[in-house]
Coordinates of N, CA and C in Angstrom, one line a residue:
M1 N 58.1 14.7 -43.8 CA 57.0 15.2 -42.9 C 57.0 16.7 -43.1
A2 N 55.8 17.2 -43.1 CA 55.5 18.7 -43.2 C 55.1 19.2 -41.8
T3 N 55.3 20.5 -41.6 CA 55.0 21.1 -40.3 C 53.7 21.9 -40.5
Y4 N 52.9 21.8 -39.5 CA 51.6 22.6 -39.5 C 51.4 23.2 -38.1
I5 N 50.8 24.4 -38.2 CA 50.5 25.2 -37.0 C 48.9 25.1 -36.8
L6 N 48.4 24.7 -35.7 CA 47.0 24.7 -35.4 C 46.7 25.8 -34.4
L7 N 45.8 26.7 -34.8 CA 45.4 27.8 -33.9 C 44.0 27.4 -33.4
L8 N 43.9 27.3 -32.0 CA 42.7 26.9 -31.4 C 42.0 28.0 -30.6
T9 N 40.7 28.1 -30.8 CA 39.9 28.9 -30.0 C 38.8 28.1 -29.4
L10 N 38.8 28.0 -28.1 CA 37.9 27.1 -27.4 C 36.5 27.6 -27.5
T11 N 35.5 26.6 -27.6 CA 34.1 26.9 -27.6 C 33.7 27.1 -26.1
P12 N 32.5 27.6 -25.8 CA 32.1 27.8 -24.4 C 32.2 26.4 -23.7
E13 N 31.9 25.3 -24.3 CA 32.0 24.0 -23.7 C 33.4 23.6 -23.5
G14 N 34.3 23.9 -24.4 CA 35.7 23.6 -24.3 C 36.3 24.4 -23.2
R15 N 35.9 25.7 -23.0 CA 36.4 26.5 -21.9 C 36.0 25.9 -20.6
E16 N 34.8 25.5 -20.4 CA 34.3 24.9 -19.2 C 35.1 23.6 -18.9
S17 N 35.4 22.8 -19.9 CA 36.1 21.6 -19.7 C 37.6 21.9 -19.3
A18 N 38.2 22.8 -20.0 CA 39.6 23.2 -19.7 C 39.7 23.8 -18.3
L19 N 38.7 24.6 -17.9 CA 38.7 25.2 -16.5 C 38.6 24.1 -15.5
A20 N 37.7 23.2 -15.7 CA 37.5 22.1 -14.7 C 38.7 21.1 -14.6
D21 N 39.4 21.0 -15.8 CA 40.5 20.0 -15.8 C 41.5 20.6 -16.8
P22 N 42.5 21.3 -16.3 CA 43.5 22.0 -17.2 C 44.3 21.0 -18.0
G23 N 44.4 19.8 -17.6 CA 45.2 18.8 -18.4 C 44.5 18.2 -19.5
T24 N 43.2 18.6 -19.7 CA 42.4 17.9 -20.7 C 42.9 18.0 -22.1
L25 N 43.5 19.1 -22.5 CA 44.0 19.2 -23.9 C 45.2 18.3 -24.2
L26 N 46.0 18.1 -23.2 CA 47.2 17.2 -23.4 C 46.7 15.8 -23.5
R27 N 45.7 15.4 -22.7 CA 45.2 14.0 -22.8 C 44.5 13.8 -24.1
K28 N 43.7 14.7 -24.5 CA 42.9 14.6 -25.7 C 43.9 14.5 -26.9
E29 N 44.9 15.3 -26.9 CA 45.9 15.2 -28.0 C 46.5 13.8 -28.1
Q30 N 46.7 13.2 -27.0 CA 47.3 11.8 -27.0 C 46.3 10.8 -27.4
E31 N 45.0 11.1 -27.2 CA 43.9 10.1 -27.6 C 43.7 10.1 -29.1
V32 N 43.9 11.3 -29.7 CA 43.7 11.3 -31.2 C 44.9 10.6 -31.9
A33 N 44.6 9.4 -32.3 CA 45.7 8.6 -32.9 C 45.5 8.6 -34.5
V34 N 46.1 9.6 -35.1 CA 46.1 9.6 -36.6 C 47.5 9.2 -37.1
E35 N 47.5 8.1 -37.8 CA 48.8 7.7 -38.3 C 49.4 8.7 -39.2
G36 N 50.7 9.0 -39.0 CA 51.4 9.9 -39.8 C 51.5 11.3 -39.2
V37 N 50.9 11.5 -38.0 CA 50.9 12.8 -37.3 C 51.7 12.7 -36.0
T38 N 52.6 13.6 -35.7 CA 53.3 13.7 -34.5 C 53.0 15.1 -33.9
C39 N 52.5 15.2 -32.7 CA 52.3 16.5 -32.1 C 53.6 16.9 -31.4
M40 N 54.1 18.1 -31.7 CA 55.3 18.5 -31.2 C 55.2 19.4 -29.9
G41 N 54.0 20.0 -29.7 CA 53.7 20.8 -28.6 C 52.4 21.5 -28.6
I42 N 51.9 21.8 -27.4 CA 50.7 22.6 -27.3 C 51.0 23.7 -26.3
Y43 N 50.7 25.0 -26.8 CA 51.1 26.1 -26.0 C 49.9 27.0 -25.8
G44 N 49.6 27.4 -24.5 CA 48.6 28.4 -24.2 C 49.1 29.8 -24.6
V45 N 48.3 30.6 -25.2 CA 48.7 31.9 -25.6 C 47.6 32.9 -25.2
I46 N 48.0 34.2 -25.2 CA 47.1 35.3 -24.9 C 46.8 36.0 -26.2
G47 N 45.6 36.4 -26.4 CA 45.2 37.1 -27.6 C 44.0 36.5 -28.3
Q48 N 44.0 36.5 -29.6 CA 42.9 36.0 -30.4 C 42.7 34.5 -30.3
Y49 N 43.7 33.8 -30.1 CA 43.6 32.3 -29.9 C 43.9 31.9 -28.5
D50 N 43.4 30.7 -28.1 CA 43.6 30.2 -26.8 C 44.9 29.3 -26.7
F51 N 45.1 28.5 -27.8 CA 46.2 27.6 -27.8 C 46.8 27.6 -29.2
V52 N 48.1 27.3 -29.3 CA 48.8 27.0 -30.6 C 49.4 25.6 -30.4
T53 N 49.1 24.8 -31.4 CA 49.7 23.5 -31.5 C 50.6 23.3 -32.7
W54 N 51.7 22.7 -32.6 CA 52.6 22.5 -33.6 C 52.7 21.0 -33.9
V55 N 52.3 20.6 -35.1 CA 52.4 19.1 -35.5 C 53.2 18.9 -36.8
E56 N 53.6 17.7 -36.9 CA 54.3 17.3 -38.1 C 53.4 16.2 -38.7
A57 N 53.1 16.3 -40.0 CA 52.2 15.3 -40.7 C 52.7 15.0 -42.0
R58 N 52.3 13.8 -42.6 CA 52.9 13.4 -43.9 C 52.3 14.2 -45.0
D59 N 51.1 14.7 -44.9 CA 50.4 15.5 -46.0 C 49.3 16.3 -45.4
N60 N 48.7 17.1 -46.3 CA 47.6 18.0 -45.9 C 46.4 17.3 -45.4
E61 N 46.1 16.2 -46.1 CA 44.9 15.4 -45.7 C 45.0 14.8 -44.3
T62 N 46.2 14.3 -44.0 CA 46.5 13.8 -42.6 C 46.4 14.9 -41.6
A63 N 47.0 16.0 -41.9 CA 46.9 17.2 -40.9 C 45.5 17.6 -40.7
A64 N 44.7 17.6 -41.8 CA 43.3 18.0 -41.7 C 42.5 17.0 -40.8
Q65 N 42.8 15.8 -41.0 CA 42.1 14.7 -40.2 C 42.4 14.9 -38.7
F66 N 43.7 15.1 -38.4 CA 44.0 15.3 -37.0 C 43.4 16.6 -36.5
S67 N 43.4 17.7 -37.2 CA 42.9 18.9 -36.8 C 41.4 18.8 -36.5
L68 N 40.6 18.1 -37.4 CA 39.2 17.9 -37.1 C 38.9 17.1 -35.9
E69 N 39.6 16.0 -35.8 CA 39.4 15.1 -34.6 C 39.8 15.8 -33.3
F70 N 40.9 16.5 -33.3 CA 41.4 17.2 -32.1 C 40.4 18.3 -31.7
G71 N 40.0 19.1 -32.7 CA 39.0 20.1 -32.4 C 37.7 19.7 -31.8
V72 N 37.2 18.6 -32.4 CA 35.9 18.0 -31.9 C 36.1 17.5 -30.4
R73 N 37.2 16.8 -30.2 CA 37.4 16.2 -28.8 C 37.7 17.3 -27.7
V74 N 38.3 18.4 -28.1 CA 38.6 19.4 -27.0 C 37.6 20.5 -27.0
G75 N 36.7 20.6 -28.0 CA 35.7 21.6 -28.1 C 36.4 22.9 -28.5
A76 N 36.9 22.9 -29.7 CA 37.6 24.1 -30.2 C 37.4 24.3 -31.7
H77 N 37.4 25.6 -32.1 CA 37.5 25.9 -33.5 C 39.0 25.9 -33.8
V78 N 39.3 25.2 -34.9 CA 40.8 25.1 -35.3 C 41.0 25.7 -36.7
T79 N 42.1 26.5 -36.7 CA 42.6 27.0 -38.0 C 43.9 26.3 -38.2
T80 N 44.1 25.6 -39.3 CA 45.3 24.8 -39.6 C 46.1 25.5 -40.7
L81 N 47.3 25.7 -40.4 CA 48.2 26.4 -41.4 C 49.4 25.6 -41.7
P82 N 49.8 25.4 -43.0 CA 51.1 24.8 -43.3 C 52.2 25.8 -42.9
A83 N 53.3 25.2 -42.4 CA 54.4 26.2 -42.0 C 55.6 25.8 -42.9

């Protein structure tokens, strides 16, 4: 398993959703069921990004699939970096 860092910047719609329901990111992460991916944590941060997520995935393609699905569900632009 490889480690990936996902840097999330919420869209205006994603911000509204997170403000109305702060637990939405955690629930959405659990809803994204991509085989071969384990989410190790989601952290709110201050600065250029709103959240940092740490995942383990079997390969780049699997990490990219999770990143895309998670970003769409939470309303975020995601930058995925292998660590």
